[in-house]
PDB file of C-alpha atoms in Angstrom:
ATOM      1  CA  UNK A   5     298.374  19.093 -72.963  1.00 44.00           C
ATOM      2  CA  UNK A   6     300.510  18.440 -69.872  1.00 52.00           C
ATOM      3  CA  UNK A   7     302.688  20.925 -68.050  1.00 49.00           C
ATOM      4  CA  UNK A   8     305.840  19.005 -67.214  1.00 51.00           C
ATOM      5  CA  UNK A   9     308.041  21.697 -65.819  1.00 55.00           C
ATOM      6  CA  UNK A  10     308.912  25.348 -65.620  1.00 56.00           C
ATOM      7  CA  UNK A  11     311.036  26.760 -68.394  1.00 62.00           C
ATOM      8  CA  UNK A  12     312.966  29.973 -67.790  1.00 60.00           C
ATOM      9  CA  UNK A  13     311.771  31.140 -64.408  1.00 62.00           C
ATOM     10  CA  UNK A  14     307.953  31.240 -64.514  1.00 67.00           C
ATOM     11  CA  UNK A  15     307.419  30.638 -68.211  1.00 75.00           C
ATOM     12  CA  UNK A  16     305.532  27.321 -68.614  1.00 74.00           C
ATOM     13  CA  UNK A  17     306.727  24.502 -70.833  1.00 74.00           C
ATOM     14  CA  UNK A  18     304.058  22.186 -72.269  1.00 73.00           C
ATOM     15  CA  UNK A  19     304.225  18.882 -74.111  1.00 68.00           C
ATOM     16  CA  UNK A  20     301.824  16.795 -76.203  1.00 60.00           C
ATOM     17  CA  UNK A  21     301.640  13.135 -77.283  1.00 57.00           C
ATOM     18  CA  UNK A  22     302.430  11.451 -73.988  1.00 55.00           C
ATOM     19  CA  UNK A  23     303.377   8.178 -75.637  1.00 57.00           C
ATOM     20  CA  UNK A  24     306.413   9.857 -77.216  1.00 58.00           C
ATOM     21  CA  UNK A  25     309.791  10.298 -75.573  1.00 57.00           C
ATOM     22  CA  UNK A  26     310.690  13.939 -75.069  1.00 56.00           C
ATOM     23  CA  UNK A  27     313.998  15.689 -74.933  1.00 61.00           C
ATOM     24  CA  UNK A  28     315.111  16.696 -71.464  1.00 67.00           C
ATOM     25  CA  UNK A  29     313.994  20.116 -70.321  1.00 68.00           C
ATOM     26  CA  UNK A  30     317.645  21.203 -70.109  1.00 74.00           C
ATOM     27  CA  UNK A  31     318.088  20.537 -73.813  1.00 76.00           C
ATOM     28  CA  UNK A  32     314.898  22.472 -74.540  1.00 77.00           C
ATOM     29  CA  UNK A  33     316.251  25.379 -72.501  1.00 81.00           C
ATOM     30  CA  UNK A  34     319.473  25.432 -74.513  1.00 83.00           C
ATOM     31  CA  UNK A  35     317.605  25.544 -77.818  1.00 83.00           C
ATOM     32  CA  UNK A  36     315.221  28.308 -76.738  1.00 84.00           C
ATOM     33  CA  UNK A  37     318.124  30.283 -75.231  1.00 85.00           C
ATOM     34  CA  UNK A  38     319.919  30.023 -78.549  1.00 84.00           C
ATOM     35  CA  UNK A  39     316.780  31.109 -80.397  1.00 83.00           C
ATOM     36  CA  UNK A  40     316.284  34.134 -78.120  1.00 83.00           C
ATOM     37  CA  UNK A  41     319.892  35.286 -78.301  1.00 83.00           C
ATOM     38  CA  UNK A  42     319.794  35.041 -82.098  1.00 79.00           C
ATOM     39  CA  UNK A  43     317.120  37.753 -82.107  1.00 77.00           C
ATOM     40  CA  UNK A  44     318.423  39.717 -79.119  1.00 80.00           C
ATOM     41  CA  UNK A  45     315.436  38.784 -76.960  1.00 83.00           C
ATOM     42  CA  UNK A  46     315.183  37.644 -73.332  1.00 84.00           C
ATOM     43  CA  UNK A  47     313.068  35.260 -71.299  1.00 83.00           C
ATOM     44  CA  UNK A  48     310.920  38.229 -70.249  1.00 85.00           C
ATOM     45  CA  UNK A  49     309.560  38.249 -73.808  1.00 86.00           C
ATOM     46  CA  UNK A  50     308.360  34.639 -73.546  1.00 84.00           C
ATOM     47  CA  UNK A  51     304.763  33.666 -72.762  1.00 82.00           C
ATOM     48  CA  UNK A  52     305.040  29.868 -73.123  1.00 81.00           C
ATOM     49  CA  UNK A  53     306.816  27.100 -75.006  1.00 82.00           C
ATOM     50  CA  UNK A  54     305.258  23.974 -76.507  1.00 78.00           C
ATOM     51  CA  UNK A  55     306.966  20.831 -77.759  1.00 75.00           C
ATOM     52  CA  UNK A  56     305.524  18.065 -79.881  1.00 65.00           C
ATOM     53  CA  UNK A  57     307.281  14.971 -81.195  1.00 58.00           C
ATOM     54  CA  UNK A  58     306.136  13.934 -84.638  1.00 51.00           C
ATOM     55  CA  UNK A  59     307.771  10.884 -86.228  1.00 50.00           C
ATOM     56  CA  UNK A  60     311.536  11.450 -86.036  1.00 53.00           C
ATOM     57  CA  UNK A  61     311.454  15.224 -85.524  1.00 59.00           C
ATOM     58  CA  UNK A  62     310.904  17.340 -82.461  1.00 70.00           C
ATOM     59  CA  UNK A  63     308.940  20.540 -82.918  1.00 76.00           C
ATOM     60  CA  UNK A  64     309.037  23.584 -80.691  1.00 78.00           C
ATOM     61  CA  UNK A  65     306.466  26.353 -80.815  1.00 79.00           C
ATOM     62  CA  UNK A  66     307.394  29.550 -78.995  1.00 82.00           C
ATOM     63  CA  UNK A  67     304.708  32.020 -77.941  1.00 81.00           C
ATOM     64  CA  UNK A  68     305.822  35.598 -77.209  1.00 83.00           C
ATOM     65  CA  UNK A  69     304.094  38.233 -75.116  1.00 83.00           C
ATOM     66  CA  UNK A  70     301.976  40.790 -76.924  1.00 80.00           C
ATOM     67  CA  UNK A  71     304.166  43.563 -78.313  1.00 77.00           C
ATOM     68  CA  UNK A  72     307.475  41.862 -77.513  1.00 78.00           C
ATOM     69  CA  UNK A  73     308.467  40.688 -81.001  1.00 71.00           C
ATOM     70  CA  UNK A  74     310.713  43.194 -82.826  1.00 65.00           C
ATOM     71  CA  UNK A  75     309.158  43.806 -86.228  1.00 58.00           C
ATOM     72  CA  UNK A  76     312.466  44.144 -88.074  1.00 54.00           C
ATOM     73  CA  UNK A  77     314.785  41.692 -86.346  1.00 51.00           C
ATOM     74  CA  UNK A  78     312.619  38.564 -86.198  1.00 48.00           C
ATOM     75  CA  UNK A  79     312.560  36.561 -89.390  1.00 50.00           C
ATOM     76  CA  UNK A  80     312.217  32.802 -90.038  1.00 53.00           C
ATOM     77  CA  UNK A  81     315.875  32.015 -90.673  1.00 63.00           C
ATOM     78  CA  UNK A  82     316.795  30.279 -87.414  1.00 69.00           C
ATOM     79  CA  UNK A  83     317.839  26.706 -88.175  1.00 74.00           C
ATOM     80  CA  UNK A  84     318.543  23.877 -85.778  1.00 78.00           C
ATOM     81  CA  UNK A  85     319.824  20.375 -86.660  1.00 77.00           C
ATOM     82  CA  UNK A  86     317.273  18.588 -84.443  1.00 75.00           C
ATOM     83  CA  UNK A  87     314.412  20.944 -83.622  1.00 77.00           C
ATOM     84  CA  UNK A  88     311.916  22.498 -86.002  1.00 77.00           C
ATOM     85  CA  UNK A  89     310.951  25.837 -84.462  1.00 79.00           C
ATOM     86  CA  UNK A  90     307.882  27.967 -85.082  1.00 77.00           C
ATOM     87  CA  UNK A  91     306.756  31.046 -83.204  1.00 77.00           C
ATOM     88  CA  UNK A  92     303.987  33.610 -82.897  1.00 78.00           C
ATOM     89  CA  UNK A  93     303.032  36.648 -80.858  1.00 77.00           C
ATOM     90  CA  UNK A  94     300.204  36.429 -78.337  1.00 74.00           C
ATOM     91  CA  UNK A  95     297.601  39.018 -79.308  1.00 67.00           C
ATOM     92  CA  UNK A  96     295.162  40.386 -76.753  1.00 59.00           C
ATOM     93  CA  UNK A  97     292.187  39.597 -79.005  1.00 51.00           C
ATOM     94  CA  UNK A  98     293.406  36.033 -79.429  1.00 47.00           C
ATOM     95  CA  UNK A  99     293.724  35.615 -75.669  1.00 47.00           C
ATOM     96  CA  UNK A 100     290.118  36.629 -75.174  1.00 43.00           C
ATOM     97  CA  UNK A 101     288.921  34.350 -77.955  1.00 43.00           C
ATOM     98  CA  UNK A 102     290.748  31.396 -76.465  1.00 53.00           C
ATOM     99  CA  UNK A 103     289.617  31.693 -72.869  1.00 73.00           C
ATOM    100  CA  UNK A 104     289.653  28.513 -70.812  1.00 82.00           C
ATOM    101  CA  UNK A 105     286.608  26.272 -71.274  1.00 84.00           C
ATOM    102  CA  UNK A 106     285.553  22.827 -70.094  1.00 86.00           C
ATOM    103  CA  UNK A 107     286.955  21.187 -73.259  1.00 84.00           C
ATOM    104  CA  UNK A 108     290.458  22.191 -72.182  1.00 86.00           C
ATOM    105  CA  UNK A 109     289.879  20.468 -68.833  1.00 91.00           C
ATOM    106  CA  UNK A 110     288.637  17.354 -70.642  1.00 90.00           C
ATOM    107  CA  UNK A 111     291.755  17.263 -72.824  1.00 86.00           C
ATOM    108  CA  UNK A 112     293.982  17.684 -69.792  1.00 90.00           C
ATOM    109  CA  UNK A 113     292.235  14.859 -67.886  1.00 93.00           C
ATOM    110  CA  UNK A 114     292.504  12.563 -70.906  1.00 90.00           C
ATOM    111  CA  UNK A 115     296.233  13.242 -71.089  1.00 87.00           C
ATOM    112  CA  UNK A 116     296.481  12.352 -67.403  1.00 90.00           C
ATOM    113  CA  UNK A 117     294.496   9.125 -67.959  1.00 93.00           C
ATOM    114  CA  UNK A 118     291.717  10.477 -65.730  1.00 95.00           C
ATOM    115  CA  UNK A 119     288.972   9.200 -68.022  1.00 94.00           C
ATOM    116  CA  UNK A 120     286.259   9.271 -65.336  1.00 95.00           C
ATOM    117  CA  UNK A 121     286.925  12.948 -64.718  1.00 96.00           C
ATOM    118  CA  UNK A 122     286.936  13.649 -68.455  1.00 93.00           C
ATOM    119  CA  UNK A 123     283.515  11.994 -68.761  1.00 93.00           C
ATOM    120  CA  UNK A 124     282.184  13.851 -65.712  1.00 95.00           C
ATOM    121  CA  UNK A 125     283.284  17.217 -67.103  1.00 94.00           C
ATOM    122  CA  UNK A 126     281.863  16.328 -70.511  1.00 90.00           C
ATOM    123  CA  UNK A 127     278.477  15.558 -68.982  1.00 91.00           C
ATOM    124  CA  UNK A 128     277.883  18.161 -66.281  1.00 92.00           C
ATOM    125  CA  UNK A 129     280.691  20.742 -65.870  1.00 93.00           C
ATOM    126  CA  UNK A 130     281.029  24.144 -67.496  1.00 90.00           C
ATOM    127  CA  UNK A 131     283.737  26.807 -67.372  1.00 89.00           C
ATOM    128  CA  UNK A 132     283.292  30.481 -68.275  1.00 85.00           C
ATOM    129  CA  UNK A 133     286.977  31.361 -68.338  1.00 85.00           C
ATOM    130  CA  UNK A 134     287.027  32.254 -64.658  1.00 89.00           C
ATOM    131  CA  UNK A 135     285.359  29.481 -62.658  1.00 92.00           C
ATOM    132  CA  UNK A 136     283.948  25.957 -62.830  1.00 93.00           C
ATOM    133  CA  UNK A 137     280.253  25.295 -62.299  1.00 93.00           C
ATOM    134  CA  UNK A 138     277.527  22.661 -62.753  1.00 92.00           C
ATOM    135  CA  UNK A 139     276.163  23.196 -66.255  1.00 88.00           C
ATOM    136  CA  UNK A 140     272.898  21.323 -65.630  1.00 85.00           C
ATOM    137  CA  UNK A 141     269.751  23.113 -64.528  1.00 82.00           C
ATOM    138  CA  UNK A 142     269.346  22.855 -60.769  1.00 81.00           C
ATOM    139  CA  UNK A 143     266.183  20.755 -61.000  1.00 81.00           C
ATOM    140  CA  UNK A 144     267.967  18.187 -63.169  1.00 85.00           C
ATOM    141  CA  UNK A 145     271.045  17.794 -61.001  1.00 89.00           C
ATOM    142  CA  UNK A 146     269.786  15.043 -58.691  1.00 92.00           C
ATOM    143  CA  UNK A 147     273.191  14.381 -57.141  1.00 93.00           C
ATOM    144  CA  UNK A 148     271.853  12.527 -54.078  1.00 93.00           C
ATOM    145  CA  UNK A 149     269.727  10.098 -56.074  1.00 92.00           C
ATOM    146  CA  UNK A 150     271.680   6.805 -56.155  1.00 88.00           C
ATOM    147  CA  UNK A 151     269.883   5.683 -59.314  1.00 88.00           C
ATOM    148  CA  UNK A 152     271.124   8.769 -61.201  1.00 90.00           C
ATOM    149  CA  UNK A 153     274.457   9.094 -63.004  1.00 91.00           C
ATOM    150  CA  UNK A 154     274.835  12.432 -61.223  1.00 93.00           C
ATOM    151  CA  UNK A 155     275.339  10.524 -57.962  1.00 93.00           C
ATOM    152  CA  UNK A 156     278.511   8.982 -59.399  1.00 93.00           C
ATOM    153  CA  UNK A 157     279.605  12.251 -61.003  1.00 95.00           C
ATOM    154  CA  UNK A 158     279.407  14.068 -57.666  1.00 94.00           C
ATOM    155  CA  UNK A 159     281.319  11.300 -55.885  1.00 94.00           C
ATOM    156  CA  UNK A 160     283.996  11.415 -58.575  1.00 96.00           C
ATOM    157  CA  UNK A 161     284.374  15.198 -58.332  1.00 97.00           C
ATOM    158  CA  UNK A 162     284.784  14.986 -54.560  1.00 95.00           C
ATOM    159  CA  UNK A 163     287.149  11.997 -54.600  1.00 95.00           C
ATOM    160  CA  UNK A 164     289.374  13.550 -57.276  1.00 96.00           C
ATOM    161  CA  UNK A 165     289.266  17.080 -55.854  1.00 96.00           C
ATOM    162  CA  UNK A 166     293.065  17.294 -55.584  1.00 96.00           C
ATOM    163  CA  UNK A 167     293.465  16.494 -59.294  1.00 96.00           C
ATOM    164  CA  UNK A 168     290.846  19.090 -60.240  1.00 96.00           C
ATOM    165  CA  UNK A 169     292.497  21.747 -58.067  1.00 96.00           C
ATOM    166  CA  UNK A 170     295.838  20.987 -59.704  1.00 93.00           C
ATOM    167  CA  UNK A 171     294.376  21.540 -63.190  1.00 93.00           C
ATOM    168  CA  UNK A 172     292.502  24.648 -62.006  1.00 94.00           C
ATOM    169  CA  UNK A 173     295.807  26.105 -60.813  1.00 92.00           C
ATOM    170  CA  UNK A 174     297.342  25.253 -64.182  1.00 88.00           C
ATOM    171  CA  UNK A 175     294.629  27.173 -66.041  1.00 88.00           C
ATOM    172  CA  UNK A 176     294.168  29.863 -63.348  1.00 90.00           C
ATOM    173  CA  UNK A 177     290.508  28.878 -62.821  1.00 93.00           C
ATOM    174  CA  UNK A 178     288.708  28.935 -59.454  1.00 95.00           C
ATOM    175  CA  UNK A 179     286.946  25.800 -58.187  1.00 96.00           C
ATOM    176  CA  UNK A 180     285.253  27.381 -55.160  1.00 95.00           C
ATOM    177  CA  UNK A 181     281.792  27.827 -56.718  1.00 95.00           C
ATOM    178  CA  UNK A 182     281.760  24.242 -58.037  1.00 96.00           C
ATOM    179  CA  UNK A 183     282.348  22.727 -54.600  1.00 96.00           C
ATOM    180  CA  UNK A 184     279.774  25.019 -53.044  1.00 95.00           C
ATOM    181  CA  UNK A 185     277.287  23.567 -55.545  1.00 94.00           C
ATOM    182  CA  UNK A 186     278.417  20.031 -54.675  1.00 95.00           C
ATOM    183  CA  UNK A 187     277.874  20.616 -50.948  1.00 93.00           C
ATOM    184  CA  UNK A 188     274.460  22.270 -50.532  1.00 92.00           C
ATOM    185  CA  UNK A 189     272.058  21.970 -47.583  1.00 94.00           C
ATOM    186  CA  UNK A 190     272.154  18.178 -47.587  1.00 93.00           C
ATOM    187  CA  UNK A 191     268.746  17.588 -45.964  1.00 95.00           C
ATOM    188  CA  UNK A 192     266.898  19.852 -48.382  1.00 95.00           C
ATOM    189  CA  UNK A 193     268.799  18.458 -51.356  1.00 94.00           C
ATOM    190  CA  UNK A 194     268.352  14.784 -50.402  1.00 94.00           C
ATOM    191  CA  UNK A 195     264.616  15.253 -49.923  1.00 95.00           C
ATOM    192  CA  UNK A 196     264.333  17.107 -53.228  1.00 94.00           C
ATOM    193  CA  UNK A 197     266.384  14.574 -55.175  1.00 93.00           C
ATOM    194  CA  UNK A 198     264.591  11.569 -53.684  1.00 93.00           C
ATOM    195  CA  UNK A 199     261.186  13.294 -53.719  1.00 93.00           C
ATOM    196  CA  UNK A 200     260.522  12.559 -50.054  1.00 94.00           C
ATOM    197  CA  UNK A 201     259.447  14.695 -47.081  1.00 95.00           C
ATOM    198  CA  UNK A 202     261.521  15.629 -44.039  1.00 94.00           C
ATOM    199  CA  UNK A 203     259.265  13.338 -42.027  1.00 94.00           C
ATOM    200  CA  UNK A 204     259.942  10.401 -44.362  1.00 95.00           C
ATOM    201  CA  UNK A 205     263.703  11.018 -44.181  1.00 94.00           C
ATOM    202  CA  UNK A 206     263.549  11.193 -40.398  1.00 95.00           C
ATOM    203  CA  UNK A 207     261.802   7.821 -40.304  1.00 93.00           C
ATOM    204  CA  UNK A 208     264.348   6.228 -42.660  1.00 93.00           C
ATOM    205  CA  UNK A 209     267.366   7.305 -40.616  1.00 93.00           C
ATOM    206  CA  UNK A 210     265.825   6.974 -37.145  1.00 93.00           C
ATOM    207  CA  UNK A 211     265.635  10.652 -36.173  1.00 94.00           C
ATOM    208  CA  UNK A 212     262.826  12.773 -34.808  1.00 94.00           C
ATOM    209  CA  UNK A 213     261.102  14.943 -37.458  1.00 93.00           C
ATOM    210  CA  UNK A 214     261.692  18.067 -35.347  1.00 94.00           C
ATOM    211  CA  UNK A 215     265.444  17.411 -35.402  1.00 94.00           C
ATOM    212  CA  UNK A 216     265.448  17.085 -39.181  1.00 94.00           C
ATOM    213  CA  UNK A 217     263.302  20.192 -39.639  1.00 95.00           C
ATOM    214  CA  UNK A 218     265.585  22.273 -37.425  1.00 94.00           C
ATOM    215  CA  UNK A 219     268.768  21.032 -39.094  1.00 93.00           C
ATOM    216  CA  UNK A 220     267.315  21.777 -42.536  1.00 93.00           C
ATOM    217  CA  UNK A 221     266.163  25.279 -41.646  1.00 92.00           C
ATOM    218  CA  UNK A 222     269.458  26.251 -39.989  1.00 91.00           C
ATOM    219  CA  UNK A 223     271.621  24.469 -42.548  1.00 86.00           C
ATOM    220  CA  UNK A 224     273.626  22.921 -39.719  1.00 89.00           C
ATOM    221  CA  UNK A 225     274.014  19.154 -39.779  1.00 91.00           C
ATOM    222  CA  UNK A 226     275.897  17.342 -37.014  1.00 92.00           C
ATOM    223  CA  UNK A 227     278.559  14.820 -37.925  1.00 92.00           C
ATOM    224  CA  UNK A 228     276.385  12.005 -36.535  1.00 94.00           C
ATOM    225  CA  UNK A 229     273.386  13.093 -38.595  1.00 94.00           C
ATOM    226  CA  UNK A 230     275.545  13.431 -41.703  1.00 92.00           C
ATOM    227  CA  UNK A 231     276.822   9.877 -41.231  1.00 93.00           C
ATOM    228  CA  UNK A 232     273.250   8.617 -40.866  1.00 94.00           C
ATOM    229  CA  UNK A 233     272.192  10.315 -44.108  1.00 93.00           C
ATOM    230  CA  UNK A 234     275.230   9.015 -45.982  1.00 91.00           C
ATOM    231  CA  UNK A 235     274.593   5.496 -44.703  1.00 92.00           C
ATOM    232  CA  UNK A 236     270.996   5.764 -45.892  1.00 92.00           C
ATOM    233  CA  UNK A 237     272.190   6.842 -49.350  1.00 91.00           C
ATOM    234  CA  UNK A 238     274.720   4.011 -49.461  1.00 89.00           C
ATOM    235  CA  UNK A 239     271.968   1.506 -48.637  1.00 90.00           C
ATOM    236  CA  UNK A 240     269.866   2.902 -51.477  1.00 88.00           C
ATOM    237  CA  UNK A 241     272.898   2.627 -53.735  1.00 85.00           C
ATOM    238  CA  UNK A 242     273.410  -1.002 -52.764  1.00 85.00           C
ATOM    239  CA  UNK A 243     269.752  -1.768 -53.509  1.00 82.00           C
ATOM    240  CA  UNK A 244     270.148  -0.198 -56.953  1.00 75.00           C
ATOM    241  CA  UNK A 245     273.236  -2.315 -57.568  1.00 70.00           C
ATOM    242  CA  UNK A 246     271.481  -5.508 -56.511  1.00 73.00           C
ATOM    243  CA  UNK A 247     268.487  -4.643 -58.665  1.00 69.00           C
ATOM    244  CA  UNK A 248     270.743  -4.139 -61.684  1.00 62.00           C
ATOM    245  CA  UNK A 249     272.531  -7.393 -60.877  1.00 55.00           C
ATOM    246  CA  UNK A 250     269.240  -9.296 -60.744  1.00 59.00           C
ATOM    247  CA  UNK A 251     268.210  -7.836 -64.107  1.00 59.00           C
ATOM    248  CA  UNK A 252     271.542  -8.822 -65.614  1.00 59.00           C
ATOM    249  CA  UNK A 253     271.311 -12.323 -64.158  1.00 60.00           C
ATOM    250  CA  UNK A 254     267.760 -12.740 -65.460  1.00 68.00           C
ATOM    251  CA  UNK A 255     268.781 -11.552 -68.918  1.00 66.00           C
ATOM    252  CA  UNK A 256     271.748 -13.901 -69.003  1.00 62.00           C
ATOM    253  CA  UNK A 257     269.548 -16.818 -67.944  1.00 63.00           C
ATOM    254  CA  UNK A 258     267.123 -16.153 -70.792  1.00 64.00           C
ATOM    255  CA  UNK A 259     269.996 -16.030 -73.289  1.00 68.00           C
ATOM    256  CA  UNK A 260     271.366 -19.361 -72.079  1.00 63.00           C
ATOM    257  CA  UNK A 261     268.000 -21.164 -72.097  1.00 64.00           C
TER     258      UNK A 261
END
């Protein structure tokens, strides 16, 4: 489901089936205005509007705020030559039952052709209706291990942060906790994920062990040290890639022989 514009002040207008051609938002506004005036209602009564093209027809579904639908004046007799219109009232119990979850993020990313993000959310991200978080147990989220899929998931979440924030704003979900999880004490996390000691890390990146110990304990990493750690991780990543390439080349050779 993609939000393509704002309908009637702050009331959101959503569309489905991106491959279809949709009527202009101005035409949608005229139809909904006509529908509202027919029942002596205003835009203040609206919660959201959805459109969905199916075959040759265009369907509109209007969602009203809880308690805004007049019991006596609303009846299903509104006809339109082009649009099929349905409507319902948003109940408080229904709102609670349909709180935002990670599946809604996945659907939104798929509609935006952000398949990598959809896969990442499907694998490791949860949402409790208020915030995003890593759904894996801490000991299993080895995000600094280049041989783990979590390494790529973390990189994807950081690279596409703007897209994620945009969808979070759409669903009124906070992303703060998620990015705190993605940016922990890097020295402690790298050593945990790679199962190495501070001394071993210091040797790999050319630093004194005391420097690494101090940076880890204080949680303060200089920009130069951060670059050294990232370069070390990239080198490990390259080795993993070359190892996979050699395996693939060896397999292909056996097939051809």
